[in-house]
Structure formats: structure tokens, C-alpha cells
Short mmCIF file of C-alpha atoms in Angstrom, two decimals:
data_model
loop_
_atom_site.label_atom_id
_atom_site.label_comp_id
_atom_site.label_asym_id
_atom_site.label_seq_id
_atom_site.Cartn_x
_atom_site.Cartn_y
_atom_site.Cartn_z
CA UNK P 1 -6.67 0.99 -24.42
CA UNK P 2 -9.29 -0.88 -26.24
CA UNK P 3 -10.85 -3.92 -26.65
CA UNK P 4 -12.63 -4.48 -30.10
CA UNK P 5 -14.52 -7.82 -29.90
CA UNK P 6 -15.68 -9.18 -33.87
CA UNK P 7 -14.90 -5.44 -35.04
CA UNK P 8 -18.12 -4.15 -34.09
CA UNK P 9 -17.97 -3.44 -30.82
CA UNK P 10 -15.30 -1.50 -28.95
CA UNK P 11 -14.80 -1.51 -25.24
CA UNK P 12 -12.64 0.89 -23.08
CA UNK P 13 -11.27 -1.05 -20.51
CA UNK P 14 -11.08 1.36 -18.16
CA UNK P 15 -14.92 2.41 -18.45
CA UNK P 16 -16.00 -0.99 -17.82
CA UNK P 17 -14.00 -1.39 -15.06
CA UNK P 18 -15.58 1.95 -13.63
CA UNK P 19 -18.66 1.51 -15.09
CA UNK P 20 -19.73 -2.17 -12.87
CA UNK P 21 -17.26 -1.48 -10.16
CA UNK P 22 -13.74 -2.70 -8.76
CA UNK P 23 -13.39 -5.21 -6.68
CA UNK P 24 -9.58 -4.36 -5.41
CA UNK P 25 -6.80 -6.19 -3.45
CA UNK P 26 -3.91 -4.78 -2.70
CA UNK P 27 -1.01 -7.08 -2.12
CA UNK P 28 0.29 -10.14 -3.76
CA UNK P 29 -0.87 -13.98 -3.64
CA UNK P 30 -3.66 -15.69 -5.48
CA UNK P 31 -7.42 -14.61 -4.93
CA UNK P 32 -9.49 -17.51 -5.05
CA UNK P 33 -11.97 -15.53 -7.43
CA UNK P 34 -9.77 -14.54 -10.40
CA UNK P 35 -7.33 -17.21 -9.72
CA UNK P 36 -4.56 -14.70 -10.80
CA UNK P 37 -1.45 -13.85 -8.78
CA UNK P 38 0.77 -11.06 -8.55
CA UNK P 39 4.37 -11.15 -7.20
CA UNK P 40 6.16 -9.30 -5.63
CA UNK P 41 3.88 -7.06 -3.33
CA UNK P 42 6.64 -4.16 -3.69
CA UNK P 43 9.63 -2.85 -4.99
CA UNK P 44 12.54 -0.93 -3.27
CA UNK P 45 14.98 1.06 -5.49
CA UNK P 46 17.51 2.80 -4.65
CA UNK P 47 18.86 5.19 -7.60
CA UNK P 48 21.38 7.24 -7.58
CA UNK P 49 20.65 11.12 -9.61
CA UNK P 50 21.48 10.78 -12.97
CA UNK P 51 20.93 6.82 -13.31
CA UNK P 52 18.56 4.22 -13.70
CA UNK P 53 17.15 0.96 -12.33
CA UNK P 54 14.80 -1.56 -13.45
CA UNK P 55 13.04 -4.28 -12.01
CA UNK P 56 10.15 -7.18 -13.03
CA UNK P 57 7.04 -8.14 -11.46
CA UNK P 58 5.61 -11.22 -12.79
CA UNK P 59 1.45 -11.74 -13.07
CA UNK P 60 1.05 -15.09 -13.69
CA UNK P 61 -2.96 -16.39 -14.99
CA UNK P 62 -3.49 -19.73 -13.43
CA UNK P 63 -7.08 -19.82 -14.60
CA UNK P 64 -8.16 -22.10 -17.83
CA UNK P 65 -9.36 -18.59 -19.25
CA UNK P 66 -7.70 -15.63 -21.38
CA UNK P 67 -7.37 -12.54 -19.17
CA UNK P 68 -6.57 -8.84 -20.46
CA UNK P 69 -4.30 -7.14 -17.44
CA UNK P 70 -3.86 -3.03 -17.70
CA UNK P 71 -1.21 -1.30 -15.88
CA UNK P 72 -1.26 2.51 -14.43
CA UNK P 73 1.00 4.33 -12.10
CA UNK P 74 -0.91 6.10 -9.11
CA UNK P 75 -0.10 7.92 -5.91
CA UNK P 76 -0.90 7.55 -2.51
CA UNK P 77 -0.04 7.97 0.98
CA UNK P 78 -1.10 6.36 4.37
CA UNK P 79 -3.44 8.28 6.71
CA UNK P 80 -2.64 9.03 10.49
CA UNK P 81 -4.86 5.72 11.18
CA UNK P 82 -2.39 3.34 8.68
CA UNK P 83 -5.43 3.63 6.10
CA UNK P 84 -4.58 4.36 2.32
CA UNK P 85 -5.63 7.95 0.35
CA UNK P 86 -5.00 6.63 -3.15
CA UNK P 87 -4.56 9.55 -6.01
CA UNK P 88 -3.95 10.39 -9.86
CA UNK P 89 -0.27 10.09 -10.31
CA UNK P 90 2.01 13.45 -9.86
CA UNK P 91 -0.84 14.23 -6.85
CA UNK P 92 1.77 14.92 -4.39
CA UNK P 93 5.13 16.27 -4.32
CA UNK P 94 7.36 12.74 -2.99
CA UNK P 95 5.62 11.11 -6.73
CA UNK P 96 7.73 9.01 -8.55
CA UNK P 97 5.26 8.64 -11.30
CA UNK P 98 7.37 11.08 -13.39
CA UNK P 99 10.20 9.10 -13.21
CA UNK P 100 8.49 5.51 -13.90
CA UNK P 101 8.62 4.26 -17.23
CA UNK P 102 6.60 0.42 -17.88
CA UNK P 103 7.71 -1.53 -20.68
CA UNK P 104 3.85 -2.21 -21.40
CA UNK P 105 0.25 -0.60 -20.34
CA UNK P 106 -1.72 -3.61 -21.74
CA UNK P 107 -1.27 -7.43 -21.95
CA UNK P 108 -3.57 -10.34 -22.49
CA UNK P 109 -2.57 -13.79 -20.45
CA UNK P 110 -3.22 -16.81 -22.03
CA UNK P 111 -4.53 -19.55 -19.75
CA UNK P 112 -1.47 -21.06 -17.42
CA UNK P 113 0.74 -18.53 -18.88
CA UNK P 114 3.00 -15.65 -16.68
CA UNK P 115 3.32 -12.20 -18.35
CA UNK P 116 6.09 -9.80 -17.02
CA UNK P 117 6.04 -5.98 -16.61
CA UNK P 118 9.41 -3.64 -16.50
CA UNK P 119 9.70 -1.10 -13.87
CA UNK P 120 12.37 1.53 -15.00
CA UNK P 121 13.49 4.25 -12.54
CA UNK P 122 15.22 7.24 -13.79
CA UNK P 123 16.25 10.08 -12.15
CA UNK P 124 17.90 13.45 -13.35
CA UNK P 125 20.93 14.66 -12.73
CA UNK P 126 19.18 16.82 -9.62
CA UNK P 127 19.33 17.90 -5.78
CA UNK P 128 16.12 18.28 -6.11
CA UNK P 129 15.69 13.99 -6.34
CA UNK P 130 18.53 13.04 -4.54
CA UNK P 131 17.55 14.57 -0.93
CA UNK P 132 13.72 12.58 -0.69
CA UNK P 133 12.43 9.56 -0.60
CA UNK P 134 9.61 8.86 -3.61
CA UNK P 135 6.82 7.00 -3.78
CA UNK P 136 3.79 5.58 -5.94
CA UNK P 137 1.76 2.47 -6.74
CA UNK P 138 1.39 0.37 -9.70
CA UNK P 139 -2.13 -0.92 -10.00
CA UNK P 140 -2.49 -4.08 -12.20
CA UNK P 141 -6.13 -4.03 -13.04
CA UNK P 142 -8.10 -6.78 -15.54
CA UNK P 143 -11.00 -8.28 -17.04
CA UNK P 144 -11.76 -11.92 -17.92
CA UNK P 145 -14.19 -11.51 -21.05
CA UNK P 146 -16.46 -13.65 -21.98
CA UNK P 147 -17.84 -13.86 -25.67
CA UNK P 148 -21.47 -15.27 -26.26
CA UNK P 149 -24.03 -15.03 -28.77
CA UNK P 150 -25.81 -11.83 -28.72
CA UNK P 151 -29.26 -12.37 -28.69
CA UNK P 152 -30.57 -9.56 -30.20
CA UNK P 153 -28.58 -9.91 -33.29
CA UNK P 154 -27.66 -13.30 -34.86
CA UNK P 155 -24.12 -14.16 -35.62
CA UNK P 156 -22.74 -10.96 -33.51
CA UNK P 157 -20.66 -11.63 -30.33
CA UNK P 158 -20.92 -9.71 -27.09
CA UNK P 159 -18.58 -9.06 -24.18
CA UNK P 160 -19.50 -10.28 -21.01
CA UNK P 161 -17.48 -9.70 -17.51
CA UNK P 162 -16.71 -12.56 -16.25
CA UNK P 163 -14.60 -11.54 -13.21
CA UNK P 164 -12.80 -8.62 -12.45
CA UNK P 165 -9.46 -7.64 -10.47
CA UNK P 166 -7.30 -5.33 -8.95
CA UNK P 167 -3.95 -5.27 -7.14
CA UNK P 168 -1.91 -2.56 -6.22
CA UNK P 169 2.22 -3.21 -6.22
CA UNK P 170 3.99 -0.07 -3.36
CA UNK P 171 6.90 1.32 -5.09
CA UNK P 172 9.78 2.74 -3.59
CA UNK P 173 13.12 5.07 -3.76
CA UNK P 174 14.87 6.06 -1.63
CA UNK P 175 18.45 7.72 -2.09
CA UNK P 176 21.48 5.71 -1.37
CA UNK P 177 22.92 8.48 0.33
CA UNK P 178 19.61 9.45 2.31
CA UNK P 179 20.95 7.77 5.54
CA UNK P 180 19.62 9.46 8.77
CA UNK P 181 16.20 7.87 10.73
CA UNK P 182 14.54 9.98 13.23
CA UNK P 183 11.07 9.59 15.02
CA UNK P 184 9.64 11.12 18.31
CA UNK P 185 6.51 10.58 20.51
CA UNK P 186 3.76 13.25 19.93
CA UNK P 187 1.01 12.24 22.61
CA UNK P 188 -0.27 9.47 24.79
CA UNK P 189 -4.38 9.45 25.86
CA UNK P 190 -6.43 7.17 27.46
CA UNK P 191 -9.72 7.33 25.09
CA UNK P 192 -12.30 4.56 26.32
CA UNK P 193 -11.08 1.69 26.69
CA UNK P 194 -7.99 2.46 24.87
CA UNK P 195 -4.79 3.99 24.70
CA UNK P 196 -3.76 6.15 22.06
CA UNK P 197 -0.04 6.69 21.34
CA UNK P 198 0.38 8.86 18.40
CA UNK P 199 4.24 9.42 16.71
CA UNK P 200 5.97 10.99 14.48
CA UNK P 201 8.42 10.22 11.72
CA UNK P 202 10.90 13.35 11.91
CA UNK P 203 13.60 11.96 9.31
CA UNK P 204 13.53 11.75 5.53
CA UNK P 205 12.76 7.78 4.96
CA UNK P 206 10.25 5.35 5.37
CA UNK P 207 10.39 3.87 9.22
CA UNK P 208 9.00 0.50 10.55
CA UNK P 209 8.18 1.22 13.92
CA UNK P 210 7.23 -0.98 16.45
CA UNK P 211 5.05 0.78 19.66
CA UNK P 212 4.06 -1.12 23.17
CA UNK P 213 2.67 -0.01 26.58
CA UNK P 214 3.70 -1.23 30.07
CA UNK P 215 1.31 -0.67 32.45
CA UNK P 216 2.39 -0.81 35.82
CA UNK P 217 -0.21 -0.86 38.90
CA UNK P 218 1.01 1.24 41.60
CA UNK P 219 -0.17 0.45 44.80
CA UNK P 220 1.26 -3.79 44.04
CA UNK P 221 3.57 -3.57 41.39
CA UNK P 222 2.23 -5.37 39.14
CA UNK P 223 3.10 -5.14 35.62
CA UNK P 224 1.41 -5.87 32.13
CA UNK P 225 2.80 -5.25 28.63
CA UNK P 226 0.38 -5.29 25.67
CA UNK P 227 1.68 -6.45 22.45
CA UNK P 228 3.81 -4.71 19.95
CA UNK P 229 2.06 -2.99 16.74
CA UNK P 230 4.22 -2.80 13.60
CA UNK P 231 3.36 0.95 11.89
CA UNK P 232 5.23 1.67 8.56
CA UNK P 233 5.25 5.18 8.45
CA UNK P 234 6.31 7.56 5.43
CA UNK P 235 8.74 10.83 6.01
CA UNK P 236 7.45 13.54 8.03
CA UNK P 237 3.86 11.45 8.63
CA UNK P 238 2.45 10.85 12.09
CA UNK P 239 0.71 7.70 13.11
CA UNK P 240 -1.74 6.64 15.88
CA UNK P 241 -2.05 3.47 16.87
CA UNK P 242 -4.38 2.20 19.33
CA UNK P 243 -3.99 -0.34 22.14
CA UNK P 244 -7.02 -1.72 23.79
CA UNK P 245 -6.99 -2.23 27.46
CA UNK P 246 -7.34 -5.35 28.90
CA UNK P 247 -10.75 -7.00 30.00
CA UNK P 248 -8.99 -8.36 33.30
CA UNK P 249 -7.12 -5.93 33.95
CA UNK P 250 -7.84 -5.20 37.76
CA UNK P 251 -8.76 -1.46 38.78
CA UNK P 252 -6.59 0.96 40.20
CA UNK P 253 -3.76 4.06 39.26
CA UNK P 254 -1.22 3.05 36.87
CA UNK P 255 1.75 4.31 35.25
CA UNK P 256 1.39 4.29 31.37
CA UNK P 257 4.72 3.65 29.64
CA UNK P 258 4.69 4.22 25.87
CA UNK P 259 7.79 3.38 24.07
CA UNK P 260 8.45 3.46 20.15
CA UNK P 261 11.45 1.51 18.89
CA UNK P 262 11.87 2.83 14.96
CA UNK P 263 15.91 1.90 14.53
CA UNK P 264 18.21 -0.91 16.56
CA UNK P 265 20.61 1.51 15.94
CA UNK P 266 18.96 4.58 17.52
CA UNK P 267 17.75 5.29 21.28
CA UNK P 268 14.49 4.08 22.18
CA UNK P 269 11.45 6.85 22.49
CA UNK P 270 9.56 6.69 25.82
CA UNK P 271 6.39 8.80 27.18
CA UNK P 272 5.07 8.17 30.16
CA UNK P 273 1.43 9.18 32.12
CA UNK P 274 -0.48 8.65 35.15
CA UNK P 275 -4.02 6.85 34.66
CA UNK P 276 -7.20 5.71 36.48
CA UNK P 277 -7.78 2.23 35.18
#
């Protein structure tokens, strides 16, 4: 897409956003910065093979300034640390960038005003779509130009940045009929000063799991539970998650206790080892 400013100079919006570099959030609410917010951080569909779905996300410009927002459809997938590999969409086989279709690729937002995008899922009439969960991001990237006298030539304009953003909206499907949840415990080490529990999600959707540790001292008794971390994990990906061991926690042997909780409907997952504290 581009941007012609006084019809003698043409942009591409996506080279200047290369060009001087993104500054990216991913997730929605306002950034003090470009004073623009993006709602809602994600959408879930469920579809059906041989039907569609749409939904809305809403960026609304709450600045007293124009802004030009781009849309484009990536992929990505979370690392065995929780981080984010972001990729050119149709990277990876569980894509649902073939099957996304926006109502727009490029809107300018007048000052105060909201602009809306259209998400359309739509599947074929396939096995081959109906027995995985899909995945991708939409990335709502912009400029805020600024037009000032160029002083090299008299009377022509130039375009300036004035601020520049990124946000990145997780999209989802998932089957109606993809039902089962399934997750086991791969390994527990004590590395450091921490403990490292890493898991595995065996089933074919997206889990939220939630991991502790009780450590029990042997020779008292004494028992101490670190927190509960939250890990979204995606289909067949492991996770590690780390849990640092506490300052004042007094020497001696202890009994590790790992335990993963993925489903209130499914057993718990427990590991358990022996450790010099």
C-alpha cells in the first residue's frame, strides 16, 4: 500500500516501517506513546468444515492526529521458554492464514475516531481442517505522518514519522468437535538455584496449565509450596518453566513434588525427586 503525499512523493508503508524500525506491542490497551488502542487482544473461533465465522476488532485513535493503520496476517508459535518465533504467514502447517479473509489491509483514523476490521474464517469442506487446531496473528501496524515544508524545495511537502506502532491480535480455531485435553510431565531438575519442570501438551488443543512445587524437608517435615505459573501451551508443544528456590529456605534433603494441573476435569500430573537443598 502506498502513501502519496502532494503527488510527488510516494511512500511504501511497509519500507518505512522497516526502514527506521518497529517499535512493537503485542496485546491490547492504550500505549502512552501513540495514544492508540486496540481491542480485543484475541479471537477464538470455532468453525465448523464447510462454514464460516466472522468477528470485529475495533482500533480506536484517541490522539488529536490522523493515523494510517495497515493490517497483515502472520504466523507464529511459542518457544519451549513461553517466548514468541513470529513468521511469514502459511510458515507452518497449524496456519490459518489461508483461511483468513480481512475486510480491509489499509485505513486512515481520523483524530477521536474508531475504525473496525472484519475477521472472516472459512474452512473447506475437509478432514484435513476439522481434526487441528489453527493458529496465526494479525499485526495492526501504523504511522502518524507528519507534513512540513521541505526545505530544500519551496512549496513541496515532506513526510515525517511522527510515531510509530505495532500490535499483534492471537487468533484462534479450534474445531467444535476437537474435544479431548491431554498433557504429561517430561522432566524435573534442580539447575542453580532453580527448579526446572518441563511438560508436555500430548492432545490436539491449546492448554492453560498451571505448574507448582512442594518442597518438603525431610528430616522435620516441613513444607513449602512456591507459587503457581500459568503456561499456555499450543498442541503437541513442551514448556519449561522455572521456579526459583527460596532465599530462606533452610538447608537440608527434600522431596521435590512437581504437579501440573492442565484440565478440572482431568487427573492431576505429579513427578516427584529427591534433592540437596
Amino acid at each position: 500500500m502506498d502513501i502519496y503525499y502532494n503527488n510527488k512523493r510516494k511512500f511504501n508503508l511497509m519500507h518505512l516501517i522497516f526502514l527506521i524500525g518497529l517499535l512493537v506491542f503485542f496485546g491490547a490497551g492504550k500505549s502512552i506513546a501513540q495514544n492508540i488502542s486496540v481491542y480485543p487482544t484475541g479471537l477464538s473461533f470455532s468453525v465448523a468444515k464447510g462454514n464460516s465465522s466472522t468477528q470485529t476488532i475495533t482500533v480506536t485513535n484517541v490522539s488529536d492526529k490522523e493515523v494510517f493503520v495497515e493490517t497483515e496476517i502472520g504466523d507464529w508459535y511459542r518457544k519451549i521458554d513461553g517466548s514468541h518465533q513470529y513468521l511469514t504467514s502459511d510458515s507452518l502447517h497449524t496456519s490459518l492464514g489461508p483461511y483468513i479473509k480481512l475486510d480491509k489491509s489499509f485505513e486512515s483514523i481520523e483524530p477521536g475516531a474508531l475504525g473496525e476490521i472484519s475477521i472472516t474464517v472459512t474452512l473447506p469442506d475437509s478432514a484435513q481442517v476439522s481434526d487441528k487446531m489453527l493458529w496465526s496473528m494479525l499485526f495492526v501496524s501504523g504511522i502518524e505522518p507528519k507534513a512540513d515544508q521541505d526545505s530544500g524545495t519551496e512549496g513541496q511537502l515532506s513526510a515525517q514519522i511522527r510515531e510509530i506502532f505495532r500490535f499483534g491480535i492471537h487468533l484462534y480455531q479450534t474445531p467444535p468437535t476437537l474435544l479431548k485435553k491431554s498433557a504429561q510431565i517430561v522432566s524435573m531438575e534442580k539447575v542453580d538455584r532453580e527448579i526446572r519442570l518441563q511438560f508436555k501438551n500430548t492432545g490436539p488443543t491449546m492448554l492453560q496449565c498451571k505448574s507448582h512445587l512442594e518442597l518438603v524437608e525431610l528430616s522435620t517435615g516441613e513444607k513449602t509450596k512456591l507459587p503457581i505459573i500459568e503456561s499456555p501451551v499450543f498442541p503437541y508443544y513442551n514448556r519449561e518453566v522455572h521456579f526459583i528456590i527460596p532465599e530462606n529456605l533452610p538447608s537440608g534433603q527434600y522431596s521435590i513434588l512437581g504437579i501440573l494441573d492442565y484440565d478440572e476435569s482431568s487427573p492431576l500430573e505429579a513427578v516427584e525427586i529427591m534433592q540437596e537443598l
